[in-house]
Amino acid sequence: MNGTTDDIPEFLRDLNEQQLTAVLHGRRPLLIVAGAGTGKTTTLAHRVAWQIVSGVHPDRILLLTFTRRAASEMLRRVEAILLQLDPEKIRHPEFLQRPMIRRICGGTFHAVGTQLLRRHGHLIGLSPDFTILDRSDSEDLMNLARSELSLPSSGSRFPLKATCLDIYSRCVNTQRHLEDVLKKWFPWCHEHAALLGNLFSDYAARKEQQRVLDFDDLLLFWHALTASDDGAAVLKQQFDCILVDEYQDTNVLQAQILKNMVPDGQGLTAVGDDAQSIYSFRAATVRNILDFPQDFPDTEIVVLEQNYRSTQQILDVTNQVIAEAAERHPRNLWSDRGAGIPPALVTCADEDAQSEYVIDRILEHREQGIPLRQQAVLFRASHHSMALEADLSRRNIPFHKYGGLKFLETAHIRDVMAFLRLAENPLDAVAAFRVLQLLPGIGRARAARLIDDLREAGGRFDTWTQWKPPAALQQDWPKFVALMEQLSGRSPTTAAVASDTAAEAAVAADLHAVRSFYQPLMESRYDHPRPRINDLKQLEVIAARYPARREFLSQLTLDPPASTQDMAADPWLDEDYLILSTIHSAKGLEWDCVFVIHAADGNIPSDMAVETPEEIEEERRLFYVAMTRARNRLYVLRPERYYFHHRRRSDQGSLSQITRFLPASIQTSFERISWGPDIDGGSSSESDTSRLITGDTRRIRQDIARLWSS
């Protein structure tokens, strides 16, 4: 194309120059550095659509995201773009049919890995009927191995199951040796290196024996598939275009998978922002996006800088904050939305004054027409909002705190899912232990013997009919065995040949059968049965959307929906609700008005993440992410004093220092506000102290020096 407006397809004419350049780019490796609020999703969706318009078959496109919701939204946008086009102007008009568009392979790394392993795993010796362990199940299996190896009695403090799994996962995802991982991230565990190596070997052997994969295995086996000659050949033939969203959040193993699939980078598009790389605790590494041009030497870099979210004065501050980063892809975000209201840097007397200021401003904005749900309070750690939550409750302001329990993190949902997982894979010992120990009279030792019997019988549940249950279980044991036989008899192949309606009904019917048996057990084990029953009913509704039980189990394990039950307060019953969120949970979201609280060293950056320059740089990026969530109003708040006892039951306390990420040169871009009874010597009042103090105190120090000078 020559660059004239007439040369540009009509559906691309609303894109800005940088977006258009990225969308029309050819097959050379492409890195799109998409600053916060610069239309990353719009650009990526249009690039997928352009590939199809250019003649790439939809089922030869792979779109990798980090949440199922992001994948669904991206594919929905692609479909909406293509369905508006004139088929007569398209090289392959048949590609514009909705069923054809939906053949694009899109999802999270783990979900796509699951699909590819089900289809091609036999090339590396993997059975397609594996089941997937979620985080908690993986911990339980690790703990089983830990106990049977007698590691808790090793003579010194041996790490607990969660820490053991963290170490194992870090080794897999960073592809670093155990010794290196312990030295860098778990130094207190280094004395147990040999024992941990034995534990991990045993853990891996148990997964192999039980035909189960944990989350790390999904990537590990996918990587093995791409590294094998047969697997690499199949996958290279399967996809012409691979597009990866949020590339800054990938780990070493994910990057290696992509390199194996497209060694020369032809057809590869990576989209991300190194300034928003904040998930190193999940083994993500910012090096992947920083080193992308070196990994794929023919890379074209397109930087998106026009911000559609924030006003310019907010962007001026955020640009200055991220400009202090030690290493980054250069960019300077700008907006045509106007200067807007200057961001406010608020120094509060203490934490109570901080809560008072935040709530007063929130209510003031509400009266000005900004709904509560368009206002958010962000913080580094979940406990930082405790005082604010108490004051919000006292003043009857509803709120929704991001990071609530997910379905699979609740005991009753995990119980029900264990029934289905055991039916799907009778060798799954973790599911079997959980199910059997729900039954009265069965402890760990008896459960272990029953699991051995089941394994020796080749997974036939009728072998359990030979066991004589205790009196408390005599009536329910035959019902339980009959239930498991019924569930195991409904195989995936049976569902596959049935009609879609019948298959979906079968999944819901399985859950209903489990719930009918399980509900009396649940009511005897757990408090508050009513919301739990509602959760189980909702799970049946969700199950009805899936064509097969295997797909239902995989999808719910990989990306469980959030529960709306058992919240501290139910905001959905009110007309409106405020958003409280950790900064990590706020990534990808935006609000009209944002309050970033506790912007003091020790909180931002966290005192747990300042040991290395890399940790400090990630904390800087985290602060940047928080501020870039704001559209029109940004407040950054710091309590000047922290009292050791809430509500000043003691005058013991400590003074805070403003976050190191706001040096004096950046503070000048804020409106300076003081709030609280201990500031300016008066009662709570708002005062404009936007000018920094000039001059110095050398004369005072010179005068006082006479006390020790000769």
Short mmCIF file of N, CA and C in Angstrom, two decimals, residues 109-247:
data_model
loop_
_atom_site.label_atom_id
_atom_site.label_comp_id
_atom_site.label_asym_id
_atom_site.label_seq_id
_atom_site.Cartn_x
_atom_site.Cartn_y
_atom_site.Cartn_z
N PHE A 109 -2.26 -20.11 27.73
CA PHE A 109 -1.19 -21.07 27.46
C PHE A 109 -1.57 -22.46 27.97
N HIS A 110 -2.12 -22.52 29.18
CA HIS A 110 -2.43 -23.83 29.76
C HIS A 110 -3.60 -24.50 29.04
N ALA A 111 -4.60 -23.71 28.64
CA ALA A 111 -5.75 -24.29 27.94
C ALA A 111 -5.35 -24.79 26.55
N VAL A 112 -4.58 -23.99 25.83
CA VAL A 112 -4.13 -24.41 24.50
C VAL A 112 -3.19 -25.61 24.63
N GLY A 113 -2.32 -25.58 25.63
CA GLY A 113 -1.44 -26.72 25.86
C GLY A 113 -2.24 -28.00 26.10
N THR A 114 -3.32 -27.88 26.85
CA THR A 114 -4.18 -29.04 27.10
C THR A 114 -4.75 -29.58 25.79
N GLN A 115 -5.27 -28.68 24.94
CA GLN A 115 -5.84 -29.10 23.66
C GLN A 115 -4.80 -29.82 22.80
N LEU A 116 -3.62 -29.23 22.70
CA LEU A 116 -2.58 -29.81 21.84
C LEU A 116 -2.09 -31.15 22.38
N LEU A 117 -2.02 -31.27 23.70
CA LEU A 117 -1.57 -32.53 24.29
C LEU A 117 -2.62 -33.62 24.15
N ARG A 118 -3.89 -33.24 24.24
CA ARG A 118 -4.95 -34.23 24.01
C ARG A 118 -4.86 -34.77 22.58
N ARG A 119 -4.54 -33.88 21.64
CA ARG A 119 -4.56 -34.23 20.22
C ARG A 119 -3.26 -34.90 19.77
N HIS A 120 -2.13 -34.39 20.27
CA HIS A 120 -0.84 -34.86 19.75
C HIS A 120 0.06 -35.47 20.81
N GLY A 121 -0.41 -35.56 22.05
CA GLY A 121 0.45 -36.05 23.13
C GLY A 121 0.96 -37.45 22.92
N HIS A 122 0.24 -38.25 22.11
CA HIS A 122 0.69 -39.63 21.86
C HIS A 122 2.07 -39.65 21.20
N LEU A 123 2.45 -38.53 20.55
CA LEU A 123 3.75 -38.47 19.88
C LEU A 123 4.90 -38.48 20.89
N ILE A 124 4.60 -38.13 22.14
CA ILE A 124 5.64 -38.16 23.18
C ILE A 124 5.27 -39.17 24.27
N GLY A 125 4.33 -40.07 23.95
CA GLY A 125 3.97 -41.14 24.89
C GLY A 125 2.96 -40.75 25.94
N LEU A 126 2.23 -39.65 25.74
CA LEU A 126 1.25 -39.19 26.73
C LEU A 126 -0.13 -39.70 26.37
N SER A 127 -0.79 -40.33 27.33
CA SER A 127 -2.16 -40.80 27.11
C SER A 127 -3.10 -39.60 27.07
N PRO A 128 -4.06 -39.58 26.14
CA PRO A 128 -4.95 -38.41 26.02
C PRO A 128 -5.99 -38.30 27.13
N ASP A 129 -6.14 -39.34 27.96
CA ASP A 129 -7.18 -39.29 28.99
C ASP A 129 -6.64 -38.84 30.35
N PHE A 130 -5.57 -38.04 30.33
CA PHE A 130 -5.04 -37.52 31.60
C PHE A 130 -6.04 -36.56 32.24
N THR A 131 -5.96 -36.45 33.56
CA THR A 131 -6.72 -35.43 34.27
C THR A 131 -5.74 -34.39 34.81
N ILE A 132 -6.29 -33.22 35.19
CA ILE A 132 -5.45 -32.08 35.56
C ILE A 132 -5.63 -31.76 37.03
N LEU A 133 -4.53 -31.64 37.74
CA LEU A 133 -4.56 -31.25 39.14
C LEU A 133 -4.53 -29.73 39.25
N ASP A 134 -5.41 -29.17 40.08
CA ASP A 134 -5.30 -27.75 40.35
C ASP A 134 -4.24 -27.54 41.44
N ARG A 135 -4.04 -26.30 41.83
CA ARG A 135 -2.98 -25.98 42.77
C ARG A 135 -3.14 -26.75 44.08
N SER A 136 -4.33 -26.77 44.62
CA SER A 136 -4.54 -27.42 45.92
C SER A 136 -4.35 -28.93 45.82
N ASP A 137 -4.84 -29.53 44.73
CA ASP A 137 -4.65 -30.97 44.54
C ASP A 137 -3.16 -31.30 44.40
N SER A 138 -2.43 -30.44 43.71
CA SER A 138 -0.99 -30.66 43.56
C SER A 138 -0.29 -30.61 44.91
N GLU A 139 -0.71 -29.66 45.75
CA GLU A 139 -0.13 -29.58 47.10
C GLU A 139 -0.42 -30.86 47.88
N ASP A 140 -1.65 -31.39 47.74
CA ASP A 140 -2.02 -32.61 48.47
C ASP A 140 -1.17 -33.79 48.02
N LEU A 141 -0.96 -33.90 46.71
CA LEU A 141 -0.15 -35.00 46.21
C LEU A 141 1.31 -34.83 46.65
N MET A 142 1.80 -33.60 46.65
CA MET A 142 3.15 -33.34 47.14
C MET A 142 3.25 -33.70 48.62
N ASN A 143 2.21 -33.40 49.37
CA ASN A 143 2.22 -33.69 50.81
C ASN A 143 2.18 -35.19 51.07
N LEU A 144 1.46 -35.91 50.21
CA LEU A 144 1.41 -37.36 50.35
C LEU A 144 2.80 -37.95 50.17
N ALA A 145 3.49 -37.49 49.13
CA ALA A 145 4.86 -37.96 48.91
C ALA A 145 5.78 -37.53 50.05
N ARG A 146 5.60 -36.30 50.51
CA ARG A 146 6.41 -35.75 51.60
C ARG A 146 6.27 -36.60 52.87
N SER A 147 5.04 -37.00 53.17
CA SER A 147 4.78 -37.79 54.38
C SER A 147 5.32 -39.20 54.26
N GLU A 148 5.10 -39.84 53.11
CA GLU A 148 5.52 -41.24 52.95
C GLU A 148 7.03 -41.37 52.86
N LEU A 149 7.72 -40.28 52.52
CA LEU A 149 9.19 -40.28 52.54
C LEU A 149 9.73 -39.88 53.92
N SER A 150 8.80 -39.64 54.86
CA SER A 150 9.16 -39.27 56.25
C SER A 150 9.99 -38.00 56.30
N LEU A 151 9.73 -37.07 55.41
CA LEU A 151 10.52 -35.83 55.39
C LEU A 151 10.16 -34.88 56.53
N PRO A 152 8.91 -34.87 57.03
CA PRO A 152 8.65 -33.99 58.19
C PRO A 152 9.50 -34.33 59.40
N SER A 153 9.99 -35.56 59.48
CA SER A 153 10.83 -35.96 60.62
C SER A 153 12.30 -36.02 60.24
N SER A 154 12.69 -35.12 59.34
CA SER A 154 14.07 -35.13 58.84
C SER A 154 15.07 -34.56 59.83
N GLY A 155 14.59 -34.08 60.97
CA GLY A 155 15.51 -33.59 62.00
C GLY A 155 15.61 -32.09 62.07
N SER A 156 15.13 -31.37 61.06
CA SER A 156 15.13 -29.91 61.09
C SER A 156 13.89 -29.42 60.34
N ARG A 157 13.71 -28.14 60.28
CA ARG A 157 12.48 -27.56 59.72
C ARG A 157 12.43 -27.80 58.21
N PHE A 158 11.64 -28.79 57.82
CA PHE A 158 11.50 -29.10 56.40
C PHE A 158 10.35 -28.28 55.83
N PRO A 159 10.50 -27.74 54.62
CA PRO A 159 9.43 -26.88 54.08
C PRO A 159 8.10 -27.61 53.97
N LEU A 160 7.00 -26.85 54.18
CA LEU A 160 5.66 -27.40 54.08
C LEU A 160 5.30 -27.65 52.62
N LYS A 161 4.15 -28.30 52.41
CA LYS A 161 3.78 -28.75 51.07
C LYS A 161 3.69 -27.60 50.07
N ALA A 162 3.13 -26.45 50.50
CA ALA A 162 2.98 -25.32 49.58
C ALA A 162 4.33 -24.80 49.14
N THR A 163 5.28 -24.71 50.07
CA THR A 163 6.62 -24.25 49.73
C THR A 163 7.33 -25.25 48.82
N CYS A 164 7.16 -26.53 49.11
CA CYS A 164 7.76 -27.55 48.25
C CYS A 164 7.25 -27.42 46.82
N LEU A 165 5.93 -27.20 46.68
CA LEU A 165 5.38 -27.06 45.33
C LEU A 165 5.87 -25.78 44.67
N ASP A 166 6.02 -24.71 45.44
CA ASP A 166 6.56 -23.46 44.89
C ASP A 166 7.97 -23.67 44.34
N ILE A 167 8.80 -24.39 45.09
CA ILE A 167 10.17 -24.64 44.66
C ILE A 167 10.17 -25.48 43.38
N TYR A 168 9.37 -26.53 43.39
CA TYR A 168 9.27 -27.40 42.21
C TYR A 168 8.81 -26.60 40.99
N SER A 169 7.77 -25.79 41.17
CA SER A 169 7.21 -25.01 40.06
C SER A 169 8.22 -24.00 39.55
N ARG A 170 8.97 -23.39 40.45
CA ARG A 170 9.98 -22.41 40.04
C ARG A 170 11.06 -23.09 39.20
N CYS A 171 11.46 -24.29 39.57
CA CYS A 171 12.45 -25.02 38.78
C CYS A 171 11.93 -25.27 37.37
N VAL A 172 10.67 -25.72 37.27
CA VAL A 172 10.11 -26.07 35.96
C VAL A 172 9.97 -24.83 35.09
N ASN A 173 9.39 -23.77 35.63
CA ASN A 173 9.04 -22.61 34.81
C ASN A 173 10.23 -21.71 34.48
N THR A 174 11.26 -21.74 35.32
CA THR A 174 12.46 -20.97 34.99
C THR A 174 13.51 -21.81 34.30
N GLN A 175 13.28 -23.15 34.31
CA GLN A 175 14.24 -24.08 33.71
C GLN A 175 15.63 -23.91 34.35
N ARG A 176 15.63 -23.69 35.67
CA ARG A 176 16.87 -23.55 36.40
C ARG A 176 17.03 -24.71 37.37
N HIS A 177 18.28 -25.08 37.64
CA HIS A 177 18.57 -26.20 38.53
C HIS A 177 18.09 -25.88 39.94
N LEU A 178 17.74 -26.96 40.66
CA LEU A 178 17.25 -26.81 42.03
C LEU A 178 18.21 -26.01 42.89
N GLU A 179 19.50 -26.27 42.77
CA GLU A 179 20.48 -25.55 43.58
C GLU A 179 20.39 -24.05 43.33
N ASP A 180 20.25 -23.65 42.07
CA ASP A 180 20.16 -22.23 41.74
C ASP A 180 18.87 -21.62 42.28
N VAL A 181 17.77 -22.36 42.15
CA VAL A 181 16.47 -21.86 42.62
C VAL A 181 16.49 -21.66 44.13
N LEU A 182 17.05 -22.63 44.85
CA LEU A 182 17.12 -22.51 46.31
C LEU A 182 18.00 -21.33 46.72
N LYS A 183 19.12 -21.19 46.05
CA LYS A 183 20.06 -20.12 46.42
C LYS A 183 19.44 -18.74 46.19
N LYS A 184 18.67 -18.59 45.11
CA LYS A 184 18.14 -17.28 44.76
C LYS A 184 16.83 -16.96 45.46
N TRP A 185 15.91 -17.94 45.54
CA TRP A 185 14.56 -17.64 46.03
C TRP A 185 14.21 -18.30 47.36
N PHE A 186 14.88 -19.40 47.72
CA PHE A 186 14.52 -20.11 48.95
C PHE A 186 15.78 -20.48 49.73
N PRO A 187 16.60 -19.49 50.11
CA PRO A 187 17.89 -19.81 50.74
C PRO A 187 17.75 -20.59 52.04
N TRP A 188 16.66 -20.40 52.76
CA TRP A 188 16.50 -21.12 54.04
C TRP A 188 16.26 -22.61 53.84
N CYS A 189 15.93 -23.01 52.61
CA CYS A 189 15.68 -24.42 52.31
C CYS A 189 16.90 -25.13 51.71
N HIS A 190 18.00 -24.40 51.57
CA HIS A 190 19.14 -24.95 50.82
C HIS A 190 19.70 -26.21 51.46
N GLU A 191 19.65 -26.32 52.78
CA GLU A 191 20.19 -27.50 53.45
C GLU A 191 19.42 -28.77 53.08
N HIS A 192 18.19 -28.59 52.53
CA HIS A 192 17.36 -29.75 52.19
C HIS A 192 17.42 -30.07 50.70
N ALA A 193 18.41 -29.56 49.99
CA ALA A 193 18.45 -29.72 48.53
C ALA A 193 18.35 -31.18 48.10
N ALA A 194 19.12 -32.05 48.72
CA ALA A 194 19.11 -33.46 48.32
C ALA A 194 17.75 -34.10 48.59
N LEU A 195 17.17 -33.81 49.77
CA LEU A 195 15.87 -34.37 50.11
C LEU A 195 14.77 -33.84 49.19
N LEU A 196 14.86 -32.56 48.84
CA LEU A 196 13.87 -31.99 47.93
C LEU A 196 13.97 -32.63 46.55
N GLY A 197 15.19 -32.91 46.11
CA GLY A 197 15.36 -33.60 44.83
C GLY A 197 14.69 -34.96 44.84
N ASN A 198 14.85 -35.70 45.95
CA ASN A 198 14.17 -37.00 46.07
C ASN A 198 12.66 -36.84 46.09
N LEU A 199 12.19 -35.81 46.81
CA LEU A 199 10.75 -35.56 46.89
C LEU A 199 10.18 -35.26 45.52
N PHE A 200 10.85 -34.43 44.75
CA PHE A 200 10.33 -34.05 43.44
C PHE A 200 10.31 -35.24 42.48
N SER A 201 11.30 -36.11 42.59
CA SER A 201 11.31 -37.32 41.76
C SER A 201 10.13 -38.22 42.12
N ASP A 202 9.86 -38.35 43.41
CA ASP A 202 8.74 -39.17 43.86
C ASP A 202 7.41 -38.55 43.42
N TYR A 203 7.31 -37.23 43.55
CA TYR A 203 6.10 -36.51 43.14
C TYR A 203 5.84 -36.72 41.64
N ALA A 204 6.88 -36.61 40.83
CA ALA A 204 6.74 -36.81 39.39
C ALA A 204 6.34 -38.25 39.08
N ALA A 205 6.91 -39.21 39.82
CA ALA A 205 6.58 -40.62 39.59
C ALA A 205 5.12 -40.90 39.92
N ARG A 206 4.62 -40.27 40.97
CA ARG A 206 3.21 -40.47 41.34
C ARG A 206 2.28 -39.90 40.26
N LYS A 207 2.63 -38.75 39.72
CA LYS A 207 1.81 -38.18 38.65
C LYS A 207 1.80 -39.10 37.44
N GLU A 208 2.95 -39.67 37.12
CA GLU A 208 3.04 -40.59 35.98
C GLU A 208 2.19 -41.83 36.23
N GLN A 209 2.25 -42.35 37.44
CA GLN A 209 1.50 -43.56 37.78
C GLN A 209 0.00 -43.32 37.73
N GLN A 210 -0.42 -42.13 38.13
CA GLN A 210 -1.85 -41.83 38.23
C GLN A 210 -2.43 -41.18 36.97
N ARG A 211 -1.61 -40.96 35.95
CA ARG A 211 -2.03 -40.31 34.70
C ARG A 211 -2.64 -38.94 34.98
N VAL A 212 -1.95 -38.14 35.78
CA VAL A 212 -2.39 -36.78 36.07
C VAL A 212 -1.28 -35.81 35.70
N LEU A 213 -1.67 -34.60 35.33
CA LEU A 213 -0.74 -33.52 35.05
C LEU A 213 -1.09 -32.34 35.94
N ASP A 214 -0.09 -31.66 36.48
CA ASP A 214 -0.35 -30.41 37.17
C ASP A 214 -0.16 -29.26 36.17
N PHE A 215 -0.39 -28.04 36.61
CA PHE A 215 -0.31 -26.89 35.70
C PHE A 215 1.07 -26.80 35.04
N ASP A 216 2.11 -27.06 35.82
CA ASP A 216 3.46 -26.98 35.27
C ASP A 216 3.69 -28.03 34.19
N ASP A 217 3.11 -29.21 34.38
CA ASP A 217 3.26 -30.28 33.40
C ASP A 217 2.66 -29.90 32.05
N LEU A 218 1.57 -29.12 32.07
CA LEU A 218 0.94 -28.74 30.80
C LEU A 218 1.94 -27.99 29.92
N LEU A 219 2.74 -27.13 30.54
CA LEU A 219 3.78 -26.42 29.78
C LEU A 219 4.97 -27.32 29.51
N LEU A 220 5.35 -28.10 30.51
CA LEU A 220 6.52 -28.97 30.37
C LEU A 220 6.32 -29.98 29.24
N PHE A 221 5.14 -30.59 29.18
CA PHE A 221 4.88 -31.59 28.14
C PHE A 221 4.67 -30.92 26.78
N TRP A 222 4.07 -29.74 26.77
CA TRP A 222 3.95 -29.00 25.52
C TRP A 222 5.34 -28.67 24.98
N HIS A 223 6.22 -28.25 25.88
CA HIS A 223 7.59 -27.96 25.48
C HIS A 223 8.26 -29.23 24.92
N ALA A 224 8.04 -30.36 25.58
CA ALA A 224 8.62 -31.62 25.10
C ALA A 224 8.06 -31.98 23.72
N LEU A 225 6.79 -31.67 23.51
CA LEU A 225 6.18 -31.93 22.20
C LEU A 225 6.84 -31.09 21.12
N THR A 226 7.08 -29.82 21.42
CA THR A 226 7.71 -28.95 20.42
C THR A 226 9.18 -29.30 20.20
N ALA A 227 9.80 -29.93 21.21
CA ALA A 227 11.22 -30.28 21.10
C ALA A 227 11.44 -31.61 20.39
N SER A 228 10.37 -32.41 20.25
CA SER A 228 10.50 -33.70 19.56
C SER A 228 10.38 -33.48 18.05
N ASP A 229 11.03 -34.31 17.29
CA ASP A 229 11.01 -34.15 15.83
C ASP A 229 9.58 -34.27 15.28
N ASP A 230 8.87 -35.31 15.71
CA ASP A 230 7.51 -35.52 15.21
C ASP A 230 6.58 -34.40 15.66
N GLY A 231 6.67 -34.03 16.95
CA GLY A 231 5.80 -32.98 17.47
C GLY A 231 6.06 -31.65 16.82
N ALA A 232 7.34 -31.30 16.66
CA ALA A 232 7.69 -30.03 16.04
C ALA A 232 7.16 -29.97 14.61
N ALA A 233 7.27 -31.07 13.88
CA ALA A 233 6.80 -31.09 12.49
C ALA A 233 5.30 -30.88 12.42
N VAL A 234 4.56 -31.54 13.32
CA VAL A 234 3.10 -31.41 13.32
C VAL A 234 2.68 -29.99 13.66
N LEU A 235 3.27 -29.40 14.70
CA LEU A 235 2.86 -28.07 15.14
C LEU A 235 3.25 -26.99 14.13
N LYS A 236 4.39 -27.14 13.49
CA LYS A 236 4.80 -26.15 12.48
C LYS A 236 3.85 -26.17 11.30
N GLN A 237 3.30 -27.34 10.98
CA GLN A 237 2.34 -27.43 9.89
C GLN A 237 0.96 -26.93 10.28
N GLN A 238 0.70 -26.86 11.59
CA GLN A 238 -0.66 -26.55 12.05
C GLN A 238 -0.95 -25.05 12.05
N PHE A 239 0.06 -24.20 12.33
CA PHE A 239 -0.20 -22.77 12.49
C PHE A 239 0.69 -21.93 11.57
N ASP A 240 0.07 -20.96 10.91
CA ASP A 240 0.81 -19.99 10.09
C ASP A 240 1.10 -18.71 10.87
N CYS A 241 0.20 -18.37 11.80
CA CYS A 241 0.33 -17.13 12.58
C CYS A 241 0.14 -17.44 14.05
N ILE A 242 1.05 -16.96 14.88
CA ILE A 242 0.93 -17.09 16.33
C ILE A 242 1.01 -15.70 16.93
N LEU A 243 0.00 -15.34 17.70
CA LEU A 243 -0.06 -14.03 18.34
C LEU A 243 -0.13 -14.23 19.84
N VAL A 244 0.71 -13.53 20.59
CA VAL A 244 0.80 -13.70 22.03
C VAL A 244 0.50 -12.37 22.71
N ASP A 245 -0.50 -12.35 23.54
CA ASP A 245 -0.86 -11.16 24.32
C ASP A 245 -0.11 -11.16 25.64
N GLU A 246 0.12 -9.98 26.22
CA GLU A 246 0.77 -9.82 27.53
C GLU A 246 2.10 -10.59 27.57
N TYR A 247 2.94 -10.36 26.57
CA TYR A 247 4.18 -11.12 26.46
C TYR A 247 5.11 -10.88 27.65
#
